[in-house]
Amino acid sequence: MVVRVLNLRKSFGKREVLRGINLEVTEGEVFGIVGPNGAGKTTLLRIVAGLLKPSAGEVEVFGFRVPKDVDKIRRFVSYLPEEANLYGRLTGSENMKLFAMTYFGSKNIDEIVRLGVSIAGISEQDLKRKAETYSKGMSRRVAVASTLMVKPRLAILDEPTVGLDVVSARYVREIIKQFAKEFGTTIIFSSHNMFEVSKLCDRVALIHSGRIVAVGSIEQILADAGAGDLEEAFVKLAGGENA
Amino acid sequence: MRDLSIVLWKEVKEMLRDKKTLLMVILTPIVTLPFMGVVLVYLPAVQEVVIAVIDEDLSEASIGNFSVSSQSIALFLRDYLTHFGFLTTSEETEVAQVILKIPVGFVANLTSYEHQASVILVKRLGSPRVDQAVTYVELLLNHISRAVSEAKIYNLGRLANLVVKTEAVLNPIALRTVVLTPAGRPAEAGEELRLYLSRMLAVSLAFVTTPAASYIADSLVGEKERKTLEKLLSTPISRRSFILGKSLAASLVGLVGGVSSVVGAVLLYLAPTVVYSTNVAKYISPEVLVVLFCSSYTSILVSLSISLPIVLRSPSIRAASISSASVIGIASVTYLASLFVNLDEFRVPMSILLAIPYASLASAVIRTSLGELLRAVAYLTYSLAFSIVLILLSTKLLDPEKMVISRT
């Protein structure tokens, strides 16, 4: 088991964001967390990545407990936050080198960065430019590549395509799909784009107002909800058009 | 150690490419210090003040062989005041900030043995230079008073057929002032000027600290604002390396700031030397420059160490920025205070002031100038230890949750 979440609750002051989440993610799968803005997707991923502490419940990653074993968990997990930017004064290549070094020190850095470059699919010339000169699409490609190139046992990608144009979003989806297939990495992927999730994920959890309303393969969720697509299933399961 | 070098590598790369901030750290002391020297020493001397010396008496008289005229007194005053850089006139004018009137009957009273002569001095409130003008007028009038007193004493002695020494009548008590340094050795000529200049150097620490403290705050708060923090905190980099790497990078800024402040200090001494053609540069010593460098470096570390826990525990980025600005404010006020007082010479409970590391650093510079190098080293050591302990404590305070969810 890669991730096991049991009755997880998280509050910020009096505001309860997660209200008893239960889910399991198995080795090698691409697991999607789908829900509208404010549903609690980012909070859930931040807890799994060891950045936030649970208010109640249990979270285990590769058998290690959050937050107790967070230093061990970070060695196996690579996380891409929703609004992650590159270091603007560093070049694309230096940004990759930095994240490679955080996992491997100076060992095999060139090889890891080469993998990053091939994932990002940007030219040598662009890699030598400062990241502050990149377009949003190019920045995101480098950020996704930096997250995956270290070949983590678990990659957590929070809305990796949000705000990107159609072409860039498609490219990022292709990167993730190809990487998961090639290296067998477990990927947890969040999105509010149902189409995207149905294209990428082996299994999906639908999250609404801090609760998981359905979890399983897309076919299974559609069958259980009696819906034609994931969007319809979500509306039905979350309790109406206002969900 | 490996993590630390990674954070340091990133910070140094970013720092070297942030040329504007780096330039500010380098240029602020180099530009501000000589400017301060010119402003504090030169500008007051060249500010225009018009002094009107009006002779309404237009008379003369004598004391024995010593003749006195109101015209010669007015002329003497105007000549010397012009020599001291003031503009003088003999007529009452609206532009005059200081008016000295020699009234009718002045010379008669001045030469009499029964009456006291008086003059009327009018000053318009406005600038410190006007106060300086009044001080000069008073000095010159004292000089005239003394000359007249000497003539009167001499004449009275002659009439009484007595041998009279004027000093014995005018100043029966002679005051001899011996100036010593705190170490007890007789002060050399110019020692007070040396001390004044070292006070300016203590104030100058504020100019090093301000841009560097902003850099430090930005280094932490900026990670959040530029949305790079969350990803870095999720990597295997340890909290300790994250904080220490940033602290080490900031201390490199401190080294740059320290060198700049030494260059600025040399220029501060050279400015009056060039402007006044007097050799003020002779008062600069290698010990003062070394201690100034160490104090500048430590001042930046102190700012870092005070800012760190505040920034790390602030609920929002704005709160963190305001808190770091307050640290800069405290540093500036403490350094400014050292221009007027010796911060290390108060009794309990005011002696607690010295616990503020900025007060210790300012005192270190001043004590070095007074030849008390050991005391200076003690103050430097205290401030350095203060910052190291606080930085190490801060590594325990880093809470990724607080940093990640803090509001922008």
XYZ file of C-alpha atoms in Angstrom:
651
model
C 0.000 0.000 0.000
C 1.397 3.383 -0.968
C -1.049 5.639 0.852
C -3.599 4.749 3.511
C -5.860 7.461 4.904
C -8.199 6.606 7.739
C -10.902 8.927 9.060
C -8.762 11.985 8.338
C -9.986 15.324 9.636
C -8.365 18.710 9.245
C -9.506 22.030 10.671
C -8.087 25.531 10.386
C -9.423 27.249 13.498
C -13.174 26.599 13.537
C -13.313 25.812 9.814
C -13.308 22.084 9.155
C -11.859 21.413 5.720
C -11.609 17.604 5.757
C -14.404 15.700 7.509
C -13.390 12.069 7.795
C -11.554 11.043 4.646
C -10.864 7.355 3.990
C -8.902 6.151 0.982
C -6.133 3.847 -0.158
C -3.748 4.235 -3.063
C -1.938 1.152 -4.348
C 1.472 0.757 -5.971
C 1.787 1.896 -9.580
C -1.657 3.393 -10.042
C -2.578 6.875 -11.228
C -5.080 7.991 -8.654
C -7.252 11.030 -9.296
C -8.789 13.275 -6.682
C -11.610 15.200 -8.248
C -13.765 17.937 -6.838
C -14.712 21.564 -7.152
C -12.616 24.438 -5.784
C -12.678 24.454 -1.977
C -13.584 20.746 -1.718
C -10.384 19.996 0.258
C -8.207 18.472 -2.499
C -5.148 20.631 -1.814
C -5.391 20.162 1.962
C -5.569 16.393 1.522
C -2.531 16.355 -0.801
C -0.544 18.671 1.489
C -1.146 16.276 4.394
C -0.030 13.277 2.322
C 3.063 15.270 1.255
C 3.834 15.935 4.937
C 3.376 19.697 4.800
C 0.288 19.824 7.032
C -0.538 17.843 10.150
C -3.814 15.957 10.455
C -6.183 17.265 13.137
C -7.491 13.718 13.625
C -7.301 10.350 11.916
C -4.381 8.450 10.440
C -2.281 8.917 7.346
C 0.394 6.454 6.279
C 2.685 6.730 3.287
C 4.694 3.580 2.488
C 3.866 2.475 6.031
C 5.327 5.621 7.579
C 3.074 7.826 9.704
C 2.310 11.492 9.026
C 3.494 13.692 10.716
C 5.820 11.527 12.853
C 7.902 10.067 10.023
C 7.651 12.956 7.632
C 11.428 13.212 7.097
C 11.472 9.587 5.861
C 8.376 10.059 3.681
C 9.888 13.057 1.870
C 12.667 10.871 0.473
C 10.172 8.799 -1.512
C 7.655 11.478 -2.385
C 7.861 14.314 -4.873
C 5.151 16.955 -4.651
C 4.086 19.639 -7.118
C 1.871 22.252 -5.445
C -0.940 23.852 -7.406
C 0.657 27.274 -7.511
C 4.308 26.274 -7.606
C 6.557 28.665 -9.462
C 10.135 28.157 -10.535
C 12.928 30.248 -9.042
C 12.792 33.132 -11.503
C 16.446 34.179 -11.177
C 17.677 30.630 -11.811
C 17.695 29.155 -15.306
C 15.409 26.262 -16.184
C 18.346 23.901 -15.982
C 19.425 25.269 -12.574
C 15.886 24.849 -11.256
C 16.014 21.193 -12.281
C 19.496 20.806 -10.824
C 18.304 22.272 -7.506
C 15.447 19.796 -7.125
C 17.620 16.929 -8.290
C 20.201 17.829 -5.641
C 17.585 17.960 -2.877
C 17.010 14.218 -3.477
C 20.411 12.946 -4.615
C 23.028 15.504 -3.548
C 25.574 15.868 -6.334
C 25.300 12.191 -7.375
C 24.287 11.568 -11.038
C 22.882 15.060 -11.280
C 23.580 15.459 -14.999
C 21.761 12.233 -15.774
C 18.730 13.247 -13.694
C 18.636 16.707 -15.263
C 18.883 15.100 -18.733
C 15.807 13.038 -17.895
C 14.094 16.249 -16.687
C 14.950 17.977 -19.955
C 13.496 15.133 -21.978
C 10.314 15.155 -19.843
C 9.924 18.940 -20.131
C 10.611 18.830 -23.866
C 12.211 22.261 -24.010
C 15.286 23.248 -25.988
C 18.833 23.557 -24.592
C 18.649 27.249 -25.408
C 15.475 27.724 -23.356
C 16.992 25.790 -20.469
C 19.805 28.334 -20.251
C 17.350 31.217 -19.929
C 16.235 32.549 -16.555
C 12.922 30.974 -15.568
C 11.366 34.419 -15.070
C 11.376 34.790 -18.867
C 9.341 31.582 -19.414
C 5.718 31.442 -20.470
C 3.286 29.881 -17.991
C 3.108 26.700 -20.058
C 6.883 26.349 -20.248
C 7.249 26.991 -16.483
C 4.686 24.332 -15.722
C 6.400 21.808 -17.980
C 9.703 22.380 -16.190
C 7.955 22.180 -12.793
C 6.258 18.895 -13.680
C 9.534 17.558 -15.087
C 11.396 18.580 -11.881
C 8.833 16.652 -9.855
C 9.008 13.490 -11.944
C 12.680 13.347 -12.970
C 13.779 12.262 -9.479
C 11.771 9.060 -10.112
C 9.888 9.241 -6.807
C 7.978 6.210 -5.558
C 5.021 8.553 -5.185
C 4.427 11.727 -7.199
C 1.729 14.092 -5.943
C 0.549 16.565 -8.545
C -1.925 19.193 -7.410
C -3.886 20.544 -10.393
C -0.848 20.404 -12.706
C -2.750 21.748 -15.710
C -4.731 24.528 -14.067
C -4.500 27.839 -15.920
C -2.735 26.335 -18.943
C -3.872 26.684 -22.537
C -5.257 23.609 -24.307
C -1.974 22.664 -25.991
C 0.168 23.024 -22.842
C -2.399 21.183 -20.704
C -2.450 18.317 -23.224
C 1.361 18.176 -23.201
C 1.470 18.007 -19.395
C -1.135 15.221 -19.383
C 0.918 13.306 -21.938
C 4.059 13.683 -19.796
C 2.307 12.277 -16.735
C 0.722 9.393 -18.626
C 3.949 8.414 -20.348
C 6.027 8.703 -17.148
C 3.638 6.539 -15.123
C 3.679 3.905 -17.873
C 7.462 3.954 -18.314
C 8.595 4.009 -14.672
C 5.593 2.510 -12.856
C 5.506 5.447 -10.448
C 2.438 5.852 -8.274
C 0.815 9.181 -9.029
C -1.820 11.066 -7.092
C -3.287 13.686 -9.309
C -5.870 16.309 -8.360
C -8.097 18.225 -10.710
C -11.505 19.797 -11.007
C -11.478 18.864 -14.705
C -13.519 15.649 -15.020
C -12.465 15.082 -18.634
C -8.803 15.231 -17.703
C -9.227 12.786 -14.849
C -11.145 10.279 -16.965
C -8.318 10.417 -19.531
C -5.515 9.854 -17.028
C -6.527 7.982 -13.921
C -6.880 4.299 -13.076
C -8.983 5.080 -10.038
C -10.690 8.223 -8.819
C -11.964 9.691 -5.565
C -14.733 12.265 -5.836
C -14.415 14.808 -3.013
C -17.027 17.330 -1.997
C -17.071 19.648 1.056
C -14.302 17.705 2.778
C -15.888 14.273 2.269
C -15.241 11.561 -0.272
C -18.529 10.837 -2.001
C -17.269 8.030 -4.254
C -14.063 6.119 -4.875
C -13.196 3.466 -7.442
C -12.481 3.008 -11.130
C -14.233 5.398 -13.472
C -16.394 2.597 -14.902
C -17.368 1.498 -11.388
C -18.311 5.060 -10.313
C -20.337 5.639 -13.477
C -22.157 2.340 -12.987
C -22.851 2.977 -9.279
C -24.155 6.472 -9.981
C -26.023 5.466 -13.113
C -24.358 8.317 -14.974
C -23.037 8.750 -18.505
C -19.923 10.672 -17.567
C -17.919 11.629 -14.496
C -19.380 15.132 -14.328
C -22.919 13.764 -14.184
C -21.861 11.187 -11.611
C -20.320 13.888 -9.437
C -23.458 16.046 -9.537
C -25.633 13.054 -8.650
C -23.384 11.830 -5.838
C -22.658 15.265 -4.367
C -26.347 16.014 -4.082
C -27.697 18.069 -6.939
C -26.801 20.834 -9.389
C -25.556 23.092 -6.577
C -22.832 20.677 -5.590
C 25.759 19.400 5.612
C 24.880 18.297 2.062
C 21.410 19.881 2.375
C 22.973 23.043 3.711
C 25.252 23.420 0.708
C 22.277 22.948 -1.648
C 20.271 25.749 0.001
C 23.393 27.908 0.080
C 24.066 27.203 -3.623
C 20.542 28.334 -4.529
C 20.627 31.408 -2.288
C 24.007 32.590 -3.571
C 22.952 32.118 -7.208
C 19.773 34.099 -6.577
C 21.631 36.749 -4.597
C 24.268 37.299 -7.275
C 21.555 37.676 -9.912
C 19.554 40.148 -7.832
C 21.972 42.866 -8.860
C 19.799 45.773 -7.726
C 19.565 44.569 -4.121
C 23.236 43.676 -4.048
C 24.099 47.109 -5.415
C 21.979 48.705 -2.685
C 23.830 46.715 -0.014
C 27.164 47.839 -1.481
C 26.329 51.428 -2.333
C 24.204 52.487 0.636
C 27.102 52.863 3.107
C 29.523 54.096 0.430
C 27.163 56.892 -0.603
C 25.467 57.608 2.714
C 28.528 57.845 4.945
C 30.405 60.610 3.079
C 27.065 62.318 2.483
C 26.439 62.232 6.235
C 29.894 63.705 6.824
C 29.182 66.557 4.424
C 25.676 67.139 5.796
C 26.702 67.170 9.447
C 29.990 69.013 9.098
C 29.907 71.085 5.940
C 26.291 72.117 5.304
C 25.718 73.864 8.668
C 28.862 75.884 8.004
C 27.664 77.175 4.651
C 24.050 77.926 5.533
C 23.489 81.673 5.109
C 22.670 83.695 8.229
C 22.479 87.502 8.067
C 23.568 89.370 11.189
C 22.799 93.076 11.508
C 25.130 95.027 13.834
C 23.505 98.436 14.252
C 25.336 101.251 15.903
C 22.761 103.718 17.286
C 25.234 105.244 19.752
C 27.821 106.675 17.384
C 29.992 107.933 20.211
C 33.425 107.457 21.724
C 35.062 107.764 25.155
C 38.195 106.616 26.937
C 39.368 104.766 30.044
C 42.720 106.287 30.831
C 44.747 105.839 27.688
C 42.352 103.212 26.322
C 39.896 104.783 23.911
C 36.626 103.108 22.963
C 34.200 103.970 20.157
C 30.895 102.371 19.248
C 31.941 102.412 15.544
C 35.116 100.416 16.234
C 33.153 97.856 18.317
C 30.556 97.453 15.523
C 33.334 97.156 12.937
C 35.182 94.548 15.069
C 31.996 92.482 15.415
C 31.140 92.655 11.703
C 34.710 91.770 10.635
C 34.934 88.692 12.832
C 31.403 87.486 12.091
C 32.164 87.761 8.356
C 35.363 85.808 8.990
C 33.272 83.036 10.640
C 31.146 82.765 7.498
C 28.136 84.923 8.375
C 26.694 87.711 6.233
C 26.723 91.052 8.060
C 25.052 94.385 7.586
C 25.029 97.689 9.465
C 21.356 98.397 8.825
C 18.177 96.866 10.165
C 16.769 94.640 7.446
C 13.992 92.046 7.265
C 16.385 89.364 6.085
C 18.528 89.598 9.213
C 18.023 86.584 11.482
C 20.185 88.066 14.238
C 20.137 91.773 15.147
C 22.570 93.332 17.587
C 21.748 96.908 18.580
C 24.302 99.162 20.269
C 21.948 101.674 21.920
C 22.536 105.382 22.619
C 24.643 105.816 25.761
C 26.384 102.439 25.331
C 29.960 103.762 25.217
C 29.290 106.202 28.083
C 28.107 103.320 30.283
C 30.861 101.019 29.047
C 33.594 103.417 30.125
C 31.886 104.413 33.389
C 32.755 102.864 36.775
C 29.143 103.115 37.978
C 26.968 101.748 35.220
C 26.715 98.599 33.190
C 26.450 98.952 29.427
C 23.884 96.845 27.652
C 23.251 95.763 24.098
C 20.085 94.277 22.618
C 20.307 90.976 20.785
C 17.317 89.822 18.741
C 17.251 86.371 17.138
C 14.672 84.848 14.846
C 13.958 81.182 15.559
C 14.739 79.077 12.541
C 17.889 77.081 12.245
C 20.728 75.722 14.382
C 23.050 77.995 12.395
C 21.236 81.039 13.934
C 22.013 79.631 17.391
C 25.599 79.235 16.280
C 25.623 82.906 15.158
C 24.314 84.003 18.568
C 27.071 81.959 20.255
C 29.700 83.724 18.140
C 28.199 87.173 18.965
C 28.284 86.294 22.681
C 31.908 85.144 22.410
C 32.945 88.399 20.707
C 31.055 90.518 23.253
C 32.796 88.599 26.049
C 36.078 89.379 24.380
C 35.235 93.111 24.303
C 33.962 92.982 27.910
C 37.226 91.444 28.998
C 39.325 94.026 27.163
C 37.326 96.868 28.773
C 37.573 95.213 32.231
C 41.336 94.922 31.842
C 41.563 98.627 30.925
C 39.406 99.587 33.923
C 41.411 97.474 36.371
C 44.659 98.844 35.019
C 43.365 102.432 35.295
C 42.005 101.927 38.823
C 45.314 100.433 39.932
C 47.165 103.339 38.386
C 44.870 105.879 40.186
C 45.259 103.985 43.503
C 48.973 103.651 42.947
C 48.736 99.891 43.292
C 50.368 97.117 41.301
C 47.371 95.198 39.991
C 47.453 92.037 37.914
C 44.268 91.983 35.848
C 43.950 88.170 36.020
C 44.058 88.314 39.830
C 41.010 90.589 39.828
C 39.105 89.123 36.874
C 39.734 85.441 37.530
C 40.913 84.895 41.106
C 40.256 81.188 40.547
C 42.049 79.732 37.564
C 40.546 76.615 36.053
C 42.886 74.202 34.311
C 41.146 71.363 32.528
C 43.028 68.140 31.903
C 41.342 65.833 29.389
C 41.924 62.111 29.870
C 40.837 59.141 27.805
C 38.734 56.463 29.588
C 41.957 54.449 29.820
C 43.430 57.259 31.924
C 46.070 58.565 29.524
C 46.090 62.282 28.606
C 43.964 62.832 25.545
C 45.802 63.918 22.441
C 44.762 66.970 20.476
C 41.778 66.087 18.304
C 40.674 63.229 20.547
C 37.182 64.691 20.844
C 36.878 64.970 17.078
C 38.011 61.352 16.790
C 35.264 60.367 19.248
C 32.654 62.404 17.375
C 33.620 60.708 14.115
C 33.449 57.280 15.726
C 29.932 58.113 16.932
C 29.048 58.848 13.323
C 30.468 55.452 12.386
C 28.253 53.835 15.033
C 25.234 55.596 13.506
C 26.380 54.417 10.084
C 25.726 50.792 11.115
C 22.059 51.568 10.453
C 22.846 52.126 6.770
C 24.379 48.674 6.472
C 21.636 46.982 8.433
C 18.628 48.444 6.598
C 19.094 47.009 3.068
C 20.516 43.760 4.424
C 17.594 43.264 6.830
C 15.187 43.835 3.937
C 17.106 41.232 1.944
C 16.789 38.722 4.773
C 13.046 39.292 5.185
C 12.590 38.954 1.434
C 14.615 35.763 1.374
C 12.025 34.100 3.634
C 8.824 35.990 2.888
C 9.659 36.211 -0.827
C 9.727 32.400 -1.123
C 6.091 32.411 -0.082
C 5.142 35.401 -2.229
C 6.847 33.999 -5.316
C 5.206 30.615 -4.667
C 8.433 28.635 -4.450
C 8.317 27.797 -0.736
C 5.842 24.926 -0.722
C 7.754 22.825 -3.232
C 11.087 23.379 -1.474
C 9.614 22.488 1.929
C 8.194 19.253 0.503
C 11.649 18.036 -0.589
C 13.988 16.027 1.675
C 15.849 19.250 2.608
C 15.865 19.430 6.414
C 14.358 22.398 8.249
C 17.702 23.038 9.888
C 19.463 23.244 6.508
C 16.702 25.466 5.133
C 17.166 28.010 7.934
C 20.953 27.707 8.218
C 21.419 27.905 4.425
C 19.458 31.127 4.304
C 21.330 32.447 7.350
C 24.695 31.669 5.787
C 23.664 33.418 2.564
C 22.556 36.411 4.610
C 25.898 36.415 6.373
C 27.549 36.689 2.945
C 25.441 39.810 2.459
C 26.840 40.845 5.827
C 30.399 40.424 4.564
C 29.642 42.567 1.515
C 27.918 45.147 3.738
C 30.884 45.132 6.114
C 33.395 45.848 3.358
C 31.171 48.620 1.982
C 30.825 50.224 5.376
C 34.622 50.279 5.776
C 34.973 51.971 2.368
C 32.178 54.385 3.375
C 33.964 55.114 6.660
C 37.192 56.024 4.866
C 35.176 58.363 2.646
C 33.463 59.838 5.716
C 36.877 60.839 7.077
C 38.085 62.041 3.712
C 35.066 64.298 3.038
C 35.820 66.933 5.708
C 39.531 66.570 4.919
C 38.844 67.646 1.354
C 36.160 70.233 2.217
C 38.085 71.927 5.032
C 41.614 71.082 3.897
C 42.268 69.782 7.418
C 43.639 66.315 7.874
C 40.739 64.511 9.570
C 41.829 61.266 7.896
C 44.639 60.964 10.464
C 41.982 60.029 13.061
C 41.073 56.840 11.225
C 42.794 53.776 12.597
C 43.044 50.162 11.402
C 41.475 48.957 14.690
C 38.407 51.151 14.164
C 38.020 49.888 10.595
C 38.362 46.245 11.653
C 35.827 46.659 14.473
C 33.505 48.572 12.144
C 33.683 45.697 9.658
C 32.980 43.127 12.379
C 30.147 45.243 13.796
C 28.530 45.660 10.366
C 28.706 41.925 9.743
C 27.357 41.122 13.196
C 24.639 43.758 12.903
C 23.305 41.938 9.859
C 23.447 38.601 11.689
C 21.628 40.162 14.650
C 18.883 41.493 12.342
C 18.612 38.078 10.757
C 18.419 36.327 14.109
C 15.716 38.679 15.439
C 13.717 38.638 12.192
C 13.827 34.860 11.763
C 11.576 33.758 14.647
C 9.172 36.614 13.954
C 8.918 35.826 10.238
C 8.676 32.093 10.863
C 5.801 32.450 13.327
C 3.922 35.312 11.636
C 0.364 34.484 10.583
C 0.682 36.457 7.345
C 3.341 37.769 5.017
C 2.255 41.330 5.688
C 2.673 40.790 9.446
C 6.130 39.325 8.774
C 7.143 42.320 6.644
C 5.901 44.804 9.261
C 7.741 42.887 11.990
C 11.016 43.021 10.059
C 10.514 46.733 9.414
C 10.138 47.178 13.187
C 13.462 45.395 13.723
C 15.098 47.843 11.298
C 13.427 50.695 13.212
C 14.798 49.508 16.570
C 18.269 49.116 15.051
C 18.211 52.610 13.526
C 16.994 54.314 16.721
C 19.608 52.493 18.827
C 22.411 53.453 16.460
C 21.168 57.060 16.328
C 21.088 57.199 20.151
C 24.799 56.392 20.201
C 25.432 59.807 18.613
C 24.312 61.460 21.852
C 25.005 59.016 24.694
C 27.339 56.204 25.651
C 24.875 53.338 25.702
C 27.179 51.236 27.888
C 27.494 53.722 30.736
C 24.074 53.576 32.360
C 23.313 52.218 35.807
C 20.701 49.531 36.550
C 17.917 49.416 35.331
C 18.886 51.482 32.253
C 22.000 49.337 31.787
C 19.628 46.728 30.329
C 19.929 48.806 27.134
C 23.282 47.155 26.523
C 21.500 43.819 26.206
C 20.150 45.086 22.886
C 22.860 43.759 20.563
C 22.676 46.895 18.416
C 23.652 48.961 21.493
C 26.600 46.632 22.083
C 27.739 46.949 18.481
C 27.534 50.757 18.507
C 29.456 50.756 21.804
C 32.101 48.449 20.305
C 32.889 51.026 17.606
C 33.012 53.914 20.092
C 35.109 51.975 22.627
C 37.645 51.055 19.940
C 38.013 54.711 19.093
C 38.688 55.378 22.795
C 41.413 52.730 22.800
C 39.396 50.139 24.757
C 39.787 47.291 22.317
C 39.151 44.495 24.833
C 35.818 45.989 25.821
C 34.941 46.315 22.133
C 35.781 42.653 21.539
C 33.573 41.671 24.505
C 30.632 43.600 23.029
C 31.186 42.033 19.607
C 31.390 38.554 21.093
C 28.153 39.069 23.014
C 26.271 40.208 19.878
C 27.683 37.367 17.801
C 26.735 34.780 20.440
C 23.267 36.346 20.721
C 22.649 35.936 16.992
C 24.054 32.415 16.725
C 21.915 31.175 19.636
C 18.779 32.804 18.207
C 19.427 31.403 14.699
C 19.893 27.899 16.111
C 16.698 28.272 18.145
C 14.880 29.404 15.003
C 15.697 26.126 13.279
C 13.377 24.523 15.860
C 10.656 27.059 15.180
C 10.163 26.378 11.475
C 6.696 24.949 11.095
C 6.005 24.142 7.416
C 2.257 24.216 8.124
C 2.422 27.792 9.377
C 4.577 28.837 6.414
C 2.376 27.103 3.856
C -0.981 28.371 5.096
C 0.145 31.894 6.056
C -1.800 34.498 4.124
C -0.098 36.536 1.425
